[in-house]
Tab-separated table of C-alpha atoms in Angstrom:
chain	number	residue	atom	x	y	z
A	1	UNK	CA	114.274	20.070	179.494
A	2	UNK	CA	114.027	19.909	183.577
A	3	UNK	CA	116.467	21.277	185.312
A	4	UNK	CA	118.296	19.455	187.842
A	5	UNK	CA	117.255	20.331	191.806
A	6	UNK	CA	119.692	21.699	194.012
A	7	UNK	CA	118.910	19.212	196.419
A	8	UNK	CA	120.916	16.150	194.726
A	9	UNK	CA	121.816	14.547	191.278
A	10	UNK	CA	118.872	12.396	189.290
A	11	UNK	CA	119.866	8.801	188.600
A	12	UNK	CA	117.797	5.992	187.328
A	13	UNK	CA	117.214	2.372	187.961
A	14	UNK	CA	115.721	-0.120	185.245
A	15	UNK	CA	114.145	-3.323	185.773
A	16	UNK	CA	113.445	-6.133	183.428
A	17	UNK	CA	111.467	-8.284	185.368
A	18	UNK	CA	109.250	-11.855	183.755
A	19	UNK	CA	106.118	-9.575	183.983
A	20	UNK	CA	106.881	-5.788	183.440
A	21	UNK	CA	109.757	-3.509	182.695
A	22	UNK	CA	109.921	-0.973	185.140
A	23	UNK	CA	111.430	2.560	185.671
A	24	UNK	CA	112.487	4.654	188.358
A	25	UNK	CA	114.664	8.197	187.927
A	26	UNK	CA	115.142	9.275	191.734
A	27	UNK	CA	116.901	12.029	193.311
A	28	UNK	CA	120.024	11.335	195.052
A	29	UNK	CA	120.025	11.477	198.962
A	30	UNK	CA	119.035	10.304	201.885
A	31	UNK	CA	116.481	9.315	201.600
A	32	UNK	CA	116.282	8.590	197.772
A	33	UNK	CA	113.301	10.570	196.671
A	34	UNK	CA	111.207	9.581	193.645
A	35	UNK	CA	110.480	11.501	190.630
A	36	UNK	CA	109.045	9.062	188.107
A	37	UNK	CA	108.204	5.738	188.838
A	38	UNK	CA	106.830	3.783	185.608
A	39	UNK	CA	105.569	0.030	184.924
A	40	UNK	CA	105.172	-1.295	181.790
A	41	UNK	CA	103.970	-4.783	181.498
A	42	UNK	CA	106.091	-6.818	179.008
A	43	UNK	CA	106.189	-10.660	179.502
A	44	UNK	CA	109.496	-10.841	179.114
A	45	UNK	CA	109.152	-14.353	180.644
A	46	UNK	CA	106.201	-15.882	178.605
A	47	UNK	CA	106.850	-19.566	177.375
A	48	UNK	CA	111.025	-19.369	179.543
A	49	UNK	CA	109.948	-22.047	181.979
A	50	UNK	CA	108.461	-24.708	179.383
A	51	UNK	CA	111.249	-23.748	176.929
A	52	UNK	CA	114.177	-21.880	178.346
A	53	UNK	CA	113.931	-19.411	176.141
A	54	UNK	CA	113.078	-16.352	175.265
A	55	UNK	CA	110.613	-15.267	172.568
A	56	UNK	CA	111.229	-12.479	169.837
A	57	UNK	CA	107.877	-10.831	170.243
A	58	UNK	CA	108.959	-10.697	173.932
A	59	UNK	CA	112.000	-9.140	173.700
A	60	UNK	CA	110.924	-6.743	170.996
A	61	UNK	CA	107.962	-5.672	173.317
A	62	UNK	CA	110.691	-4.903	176.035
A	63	UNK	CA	113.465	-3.083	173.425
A	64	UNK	CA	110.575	-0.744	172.400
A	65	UNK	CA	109.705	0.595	175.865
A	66	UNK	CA	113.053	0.205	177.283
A	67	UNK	CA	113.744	2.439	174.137
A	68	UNK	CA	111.129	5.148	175.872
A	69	UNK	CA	112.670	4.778	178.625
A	70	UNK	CA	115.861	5.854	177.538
A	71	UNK	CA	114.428	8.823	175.956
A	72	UNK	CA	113.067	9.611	179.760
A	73	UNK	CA	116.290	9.315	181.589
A	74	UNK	CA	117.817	11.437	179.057
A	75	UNK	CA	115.645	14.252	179.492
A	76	UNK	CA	116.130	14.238	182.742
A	77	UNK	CA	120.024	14.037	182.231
A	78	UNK	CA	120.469	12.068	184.936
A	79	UNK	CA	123.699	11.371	186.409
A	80	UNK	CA	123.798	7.418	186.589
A	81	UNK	CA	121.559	4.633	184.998
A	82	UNK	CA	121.257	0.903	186.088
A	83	UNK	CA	119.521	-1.435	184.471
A	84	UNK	CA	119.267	-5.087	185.362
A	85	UNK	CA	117.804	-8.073	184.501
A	86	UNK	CA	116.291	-10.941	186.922
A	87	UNK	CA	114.349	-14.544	186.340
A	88	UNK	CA	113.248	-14.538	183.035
A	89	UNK	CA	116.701	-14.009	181.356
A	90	UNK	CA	118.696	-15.426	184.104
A	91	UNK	CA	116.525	-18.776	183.399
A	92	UNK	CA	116.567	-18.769	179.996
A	93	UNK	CA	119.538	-20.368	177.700
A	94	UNK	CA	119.414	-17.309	175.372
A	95	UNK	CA	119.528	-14.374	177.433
A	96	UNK	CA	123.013	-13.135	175.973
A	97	UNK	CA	121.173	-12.132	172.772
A	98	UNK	CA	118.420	-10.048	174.880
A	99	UNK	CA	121.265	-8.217	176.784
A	100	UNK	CA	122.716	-7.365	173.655
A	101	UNK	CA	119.163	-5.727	172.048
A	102	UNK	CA	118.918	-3.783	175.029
A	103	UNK	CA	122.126	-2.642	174.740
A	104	UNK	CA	121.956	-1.671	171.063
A	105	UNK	CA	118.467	0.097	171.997
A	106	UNK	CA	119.511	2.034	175.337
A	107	UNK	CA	123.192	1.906	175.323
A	108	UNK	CA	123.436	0.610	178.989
A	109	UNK	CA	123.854	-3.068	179.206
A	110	UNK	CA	121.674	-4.755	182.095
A	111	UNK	CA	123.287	-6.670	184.636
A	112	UNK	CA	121.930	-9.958	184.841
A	113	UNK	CA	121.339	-10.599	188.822
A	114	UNK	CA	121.663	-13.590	190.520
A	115	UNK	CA	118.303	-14.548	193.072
A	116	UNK	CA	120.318	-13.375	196.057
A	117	UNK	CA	121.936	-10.468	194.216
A	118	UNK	CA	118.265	-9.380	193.732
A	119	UNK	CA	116.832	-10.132	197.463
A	120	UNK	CA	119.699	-7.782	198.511
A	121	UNK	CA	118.749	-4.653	196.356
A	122	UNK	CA	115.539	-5.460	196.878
A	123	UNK	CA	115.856	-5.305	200.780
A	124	UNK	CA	117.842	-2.353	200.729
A	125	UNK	CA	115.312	-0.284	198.874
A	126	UNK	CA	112.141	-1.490	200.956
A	127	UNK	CA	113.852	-0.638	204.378
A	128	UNK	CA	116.162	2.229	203.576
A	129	UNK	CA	113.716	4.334	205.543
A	130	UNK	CA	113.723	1.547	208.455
A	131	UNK	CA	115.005	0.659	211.529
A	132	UNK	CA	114.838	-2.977	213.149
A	133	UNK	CA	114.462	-6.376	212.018
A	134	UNK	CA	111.779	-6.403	208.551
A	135	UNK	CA	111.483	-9.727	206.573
A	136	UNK	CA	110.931	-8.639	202.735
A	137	UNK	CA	109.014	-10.483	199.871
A	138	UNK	CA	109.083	-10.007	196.558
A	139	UNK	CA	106.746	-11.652	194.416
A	140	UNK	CA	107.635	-11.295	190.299
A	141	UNK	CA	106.824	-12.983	187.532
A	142	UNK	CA	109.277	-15.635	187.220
A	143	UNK	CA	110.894	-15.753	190.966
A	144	UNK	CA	109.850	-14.849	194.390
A	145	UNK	CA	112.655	-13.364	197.225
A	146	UNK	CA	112.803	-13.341	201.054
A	147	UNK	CA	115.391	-11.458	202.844
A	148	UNK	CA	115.598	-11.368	206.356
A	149	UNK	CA	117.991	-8.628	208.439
A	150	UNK	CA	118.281	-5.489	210.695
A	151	UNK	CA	119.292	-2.538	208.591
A	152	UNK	CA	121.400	-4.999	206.848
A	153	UNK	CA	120.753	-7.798	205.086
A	154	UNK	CA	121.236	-11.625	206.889
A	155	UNK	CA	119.335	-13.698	205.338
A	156	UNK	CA	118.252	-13.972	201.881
A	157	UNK	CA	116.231	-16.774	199.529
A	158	UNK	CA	115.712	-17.063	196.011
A	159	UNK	CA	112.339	-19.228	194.885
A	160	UNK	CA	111.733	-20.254	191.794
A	161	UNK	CA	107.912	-19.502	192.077
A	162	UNK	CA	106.216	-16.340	190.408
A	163	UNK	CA	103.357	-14.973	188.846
A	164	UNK	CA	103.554	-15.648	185.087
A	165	UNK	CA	105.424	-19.154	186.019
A	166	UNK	CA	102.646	-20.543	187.947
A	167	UNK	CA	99.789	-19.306	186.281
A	168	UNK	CA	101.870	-21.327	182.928
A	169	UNK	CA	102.472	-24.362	184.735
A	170	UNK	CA	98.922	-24.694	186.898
A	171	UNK	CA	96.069	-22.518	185.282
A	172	UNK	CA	95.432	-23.183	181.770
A	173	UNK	CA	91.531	-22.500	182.344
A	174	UNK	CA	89.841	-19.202	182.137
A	175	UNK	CA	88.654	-19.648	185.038
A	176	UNK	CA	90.382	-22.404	186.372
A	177	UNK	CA	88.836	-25.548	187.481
A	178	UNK	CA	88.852	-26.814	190.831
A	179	UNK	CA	91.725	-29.135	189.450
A	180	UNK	CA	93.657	-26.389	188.718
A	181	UNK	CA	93.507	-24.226	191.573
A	182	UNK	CA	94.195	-27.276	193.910
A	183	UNK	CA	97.474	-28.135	191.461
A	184	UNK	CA	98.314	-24.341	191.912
A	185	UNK	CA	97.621	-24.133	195.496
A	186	UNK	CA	100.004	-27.577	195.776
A	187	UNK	CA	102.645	-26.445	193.557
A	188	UNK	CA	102.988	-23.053	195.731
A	189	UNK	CA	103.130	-25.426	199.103
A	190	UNK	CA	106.115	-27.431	197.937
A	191	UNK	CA	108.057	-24.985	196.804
A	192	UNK	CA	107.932	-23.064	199.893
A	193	UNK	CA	108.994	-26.154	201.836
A	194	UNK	CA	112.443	-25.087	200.543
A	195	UNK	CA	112.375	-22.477	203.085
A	196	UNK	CA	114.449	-23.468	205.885
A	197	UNK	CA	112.813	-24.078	208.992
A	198	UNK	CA	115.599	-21.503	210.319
A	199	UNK	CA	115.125	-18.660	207.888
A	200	UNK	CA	111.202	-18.836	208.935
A	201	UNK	CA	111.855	-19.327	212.836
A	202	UNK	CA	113.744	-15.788	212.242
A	203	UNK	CA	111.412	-14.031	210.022
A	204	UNK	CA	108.560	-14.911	212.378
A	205	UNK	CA	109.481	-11.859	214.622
A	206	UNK	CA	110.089	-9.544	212.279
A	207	UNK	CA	107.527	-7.496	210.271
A	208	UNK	CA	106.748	-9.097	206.991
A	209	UNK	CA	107.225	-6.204	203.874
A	210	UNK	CA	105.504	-6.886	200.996
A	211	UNK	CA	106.669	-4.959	197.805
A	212	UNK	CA	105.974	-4.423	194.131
A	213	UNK	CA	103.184	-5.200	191.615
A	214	UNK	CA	101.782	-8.256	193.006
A	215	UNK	CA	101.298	-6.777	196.394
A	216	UNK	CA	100.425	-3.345	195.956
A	217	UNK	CA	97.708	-5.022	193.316
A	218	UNK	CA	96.560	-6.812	196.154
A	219	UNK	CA	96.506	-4.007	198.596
A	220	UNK	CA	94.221	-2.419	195.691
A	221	UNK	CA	91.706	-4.852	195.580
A	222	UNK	CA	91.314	-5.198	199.291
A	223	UNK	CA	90.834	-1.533	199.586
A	224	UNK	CA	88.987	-0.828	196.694
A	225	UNK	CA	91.454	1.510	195.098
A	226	UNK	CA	92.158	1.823	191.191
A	227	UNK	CA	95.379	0.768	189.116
A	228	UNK	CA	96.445	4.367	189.775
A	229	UNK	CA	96.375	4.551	193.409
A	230	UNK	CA	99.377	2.002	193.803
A	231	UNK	CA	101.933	5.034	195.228
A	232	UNK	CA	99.255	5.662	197.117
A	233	UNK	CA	99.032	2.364	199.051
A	234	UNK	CA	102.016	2.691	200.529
A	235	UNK	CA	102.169	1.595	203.773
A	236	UNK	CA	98.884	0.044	203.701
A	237	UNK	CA	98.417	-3.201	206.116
A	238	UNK	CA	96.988	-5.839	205.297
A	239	UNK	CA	95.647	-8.906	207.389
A	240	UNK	CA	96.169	-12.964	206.544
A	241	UNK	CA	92.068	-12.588	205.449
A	242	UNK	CA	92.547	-9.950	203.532
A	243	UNK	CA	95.019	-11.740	201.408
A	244	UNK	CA	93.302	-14.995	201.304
A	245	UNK	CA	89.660	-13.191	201.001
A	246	UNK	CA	91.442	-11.459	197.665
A	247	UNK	CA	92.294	-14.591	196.347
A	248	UNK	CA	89.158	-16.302	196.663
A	249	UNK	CA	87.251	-13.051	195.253
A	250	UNK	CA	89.478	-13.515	192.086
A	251	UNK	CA	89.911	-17.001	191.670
A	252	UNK	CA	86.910	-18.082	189.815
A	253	UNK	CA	86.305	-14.957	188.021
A	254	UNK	CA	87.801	-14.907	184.410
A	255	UNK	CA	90.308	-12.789	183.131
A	256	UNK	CA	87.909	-10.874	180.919
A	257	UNK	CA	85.834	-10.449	184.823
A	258	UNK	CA	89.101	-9.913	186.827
A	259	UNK	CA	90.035	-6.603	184.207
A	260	UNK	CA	86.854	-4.484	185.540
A	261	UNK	CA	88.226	-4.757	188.851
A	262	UNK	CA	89.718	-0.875	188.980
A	263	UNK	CA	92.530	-2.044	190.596
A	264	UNK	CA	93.563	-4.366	188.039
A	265	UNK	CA	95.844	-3.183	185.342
A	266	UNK	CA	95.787	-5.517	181.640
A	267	UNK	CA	98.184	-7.599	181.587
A	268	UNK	CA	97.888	-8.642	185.452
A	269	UNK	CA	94.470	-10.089	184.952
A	270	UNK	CA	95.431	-13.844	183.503
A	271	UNK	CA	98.462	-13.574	186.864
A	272	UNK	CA	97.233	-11.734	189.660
A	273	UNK	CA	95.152	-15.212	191.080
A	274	UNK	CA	98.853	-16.823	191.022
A	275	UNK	CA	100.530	-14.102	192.712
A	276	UNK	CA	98.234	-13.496	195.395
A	277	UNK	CA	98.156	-17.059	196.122
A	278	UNK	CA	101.822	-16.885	196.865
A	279	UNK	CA	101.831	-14.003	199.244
A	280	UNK	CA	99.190	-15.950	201.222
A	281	UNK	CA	101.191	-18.923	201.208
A	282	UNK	CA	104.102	-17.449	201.872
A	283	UNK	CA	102.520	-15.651	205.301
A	284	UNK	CA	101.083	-18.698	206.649
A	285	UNK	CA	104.230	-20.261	206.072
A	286	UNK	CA	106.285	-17.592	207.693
A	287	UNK	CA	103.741	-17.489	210.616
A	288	UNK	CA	102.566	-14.109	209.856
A	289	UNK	CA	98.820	-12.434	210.734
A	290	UNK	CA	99.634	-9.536	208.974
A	291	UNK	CA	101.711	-7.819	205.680
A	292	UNK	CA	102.644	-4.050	204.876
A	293	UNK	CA	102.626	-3.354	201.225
A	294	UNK	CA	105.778	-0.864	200.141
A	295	UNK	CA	106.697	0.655	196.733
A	296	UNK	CA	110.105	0.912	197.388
A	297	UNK	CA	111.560	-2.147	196.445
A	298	UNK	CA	114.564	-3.429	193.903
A	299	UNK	CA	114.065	-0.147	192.021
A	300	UNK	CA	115.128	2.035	194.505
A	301	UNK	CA	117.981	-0.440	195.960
A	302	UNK	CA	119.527	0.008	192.345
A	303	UNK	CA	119.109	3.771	191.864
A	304	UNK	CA	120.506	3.715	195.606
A	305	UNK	CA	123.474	1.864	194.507
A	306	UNK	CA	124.035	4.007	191.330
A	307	UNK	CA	123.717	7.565	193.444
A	308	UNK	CA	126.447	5.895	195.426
A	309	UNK	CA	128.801	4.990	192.536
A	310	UNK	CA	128.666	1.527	193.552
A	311	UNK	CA	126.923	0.100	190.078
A	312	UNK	CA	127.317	-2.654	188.861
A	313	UNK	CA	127.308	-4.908	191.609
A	314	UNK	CA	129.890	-6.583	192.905
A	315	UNK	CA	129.625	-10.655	191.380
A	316	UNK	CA	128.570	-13.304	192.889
A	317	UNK	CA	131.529	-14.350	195.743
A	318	UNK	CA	133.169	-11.341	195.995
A	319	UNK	CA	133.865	-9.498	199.268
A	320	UNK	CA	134.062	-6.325	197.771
């Protein structure tokens, strides 16, 4: 078994996200350092936004890794685990039945986080290292969130646009046909419009941070770097053409095509178009030239919060 450092307890942070179940165990501190960092992807989410509900083969695909997972944090004998739960089963009619599998499977029942609730962890794990103004985007599977501050959080949105949700609704071709792609490229625009005019006057002078799978599968492709450089990338800047030349490089390609890239891991190949397409959309329409891709994310704002003895969350309202 490993023993625990000197330097500070191990805790770990769960996420059950629309496209992949994630897992970080972290050593306590500041800053939080990482010892494992794993992604699993799951589809949690497939079939929620046409149905609003989740489907068995989903949720037994995420109760058999979250069930490795437990066997991880356990051997590390960490101190403190969270484990949350964000679009797919905050969307979806049945999630009650989901949080109780996990619970019978782990013995930690997830918290179920609201869009802001989520923009906030998310924030504070990207820029825990930070000083200054930073604008943050998070691009998942079911949801995308922008949060906007100076060491603290000020600002913060919740979209309901994602990977897996867009690529359901817009891209039923393999590849898609020019139809398709303009329907995607549409549906993207108007949901950004629900940005406020105010939120993206203030985010226009900060630095934009770009964080988890989405991005840092981006940052891959631009750079030519494999599925297991993603820790790697961290830090790694990207320009407006970068992002958009990505998109067009992997647009008409098929999903079959888009797995050889080395950057691309399976189960990212039928989403990654969708998700790119957003973090292009979502720069021009912040006003930004350029993006820095991060690891730390919603991950390490959780296992931040647990180190701290401040897990759960305080709900929704409260000034605690």
């Amino acid at each position: 078994m490993p023993e625990r450092s000197r330097d500070g307890r191990l805790v770990a942070a769960v996420d059950c996200g629309t496209n992949s179940t994630r897992l970080l165990v972290a050593r306590a501190g500041r800053p939080l350092r990482s010892v494992i960092r794993v992604t699993r992807i799951t589809r949690l989410g497939s079939g929620v936004d046409a149905t609003g509900r989740l489907s068995d083969a989903a949720i037994g695909r995420v109760a058999d890794v979250l069930a490795g997972y437990a066997g991880i944090w356990r051997t590390w004998n960490v101190d403190g685990v969270g484990v949350t739960a964000t679009s797919a089963v905050r969307d979806a009619i049945d999630g009650e039945r989901f949080l109780d599998v996990v619970h019978a499977v782990t013995g930690v029942r997830p918290v179920v986080l609201s869009g802001r609730q989520e923009a906030a962890l998310t924030f504070a794990g990207a820029t825990a290292d930070r000083t200054g103004h930073h604008v943050v985007c998070d691009i998942g599977g079911g949801s995308t969130e922008l949060s906007v501050g100076d060491g603290e959080l000020r600002h913060a949105i919740s979209l309901q646009v994602g990977s897996v949700r867009l690529r359901e609704r817009h891209l039923a071709g393999d590849p898609p046909t020019p139809e398709e792609y303009a329907a995607l490229v549409a549906g993207v625009d108007d949901e950004l419009r629900a940005i406020p005019d105010a939120f993206a006057d203030r985010s226009r002078s900060a630095p934009l941070v770009a964080v988890a799978g989405t991005a840092l599968t981006v940052a891959a492709v631009a750079r030519d770097a494999t599925a297991d450089d993603l820790d790697r990338l961290d830090g790694t800047v990207l320009s407006a053409a970068e992002v958009n030349q990505v998109v067009e490089d992997l647009a008409w390609l098929t999903s079959p095509d888009r797995l050889t890239h080395p950057a691309i891991a399976p189960g990212r190949e039928d989403v990654i178009v969708a998700g790119a397409l957003v973090l292009a959309r979502v720069m021009a329409r912040l006003g930004h030239a350029a993006v820095e891709v991060r690891v730390a994310d919603l991950l390490d704002g959780i296992a931040d919060r647990v180190a701290a003895g401040r897990w759960p969350p305080p709900s929704e309202g409260s000034t605690s």
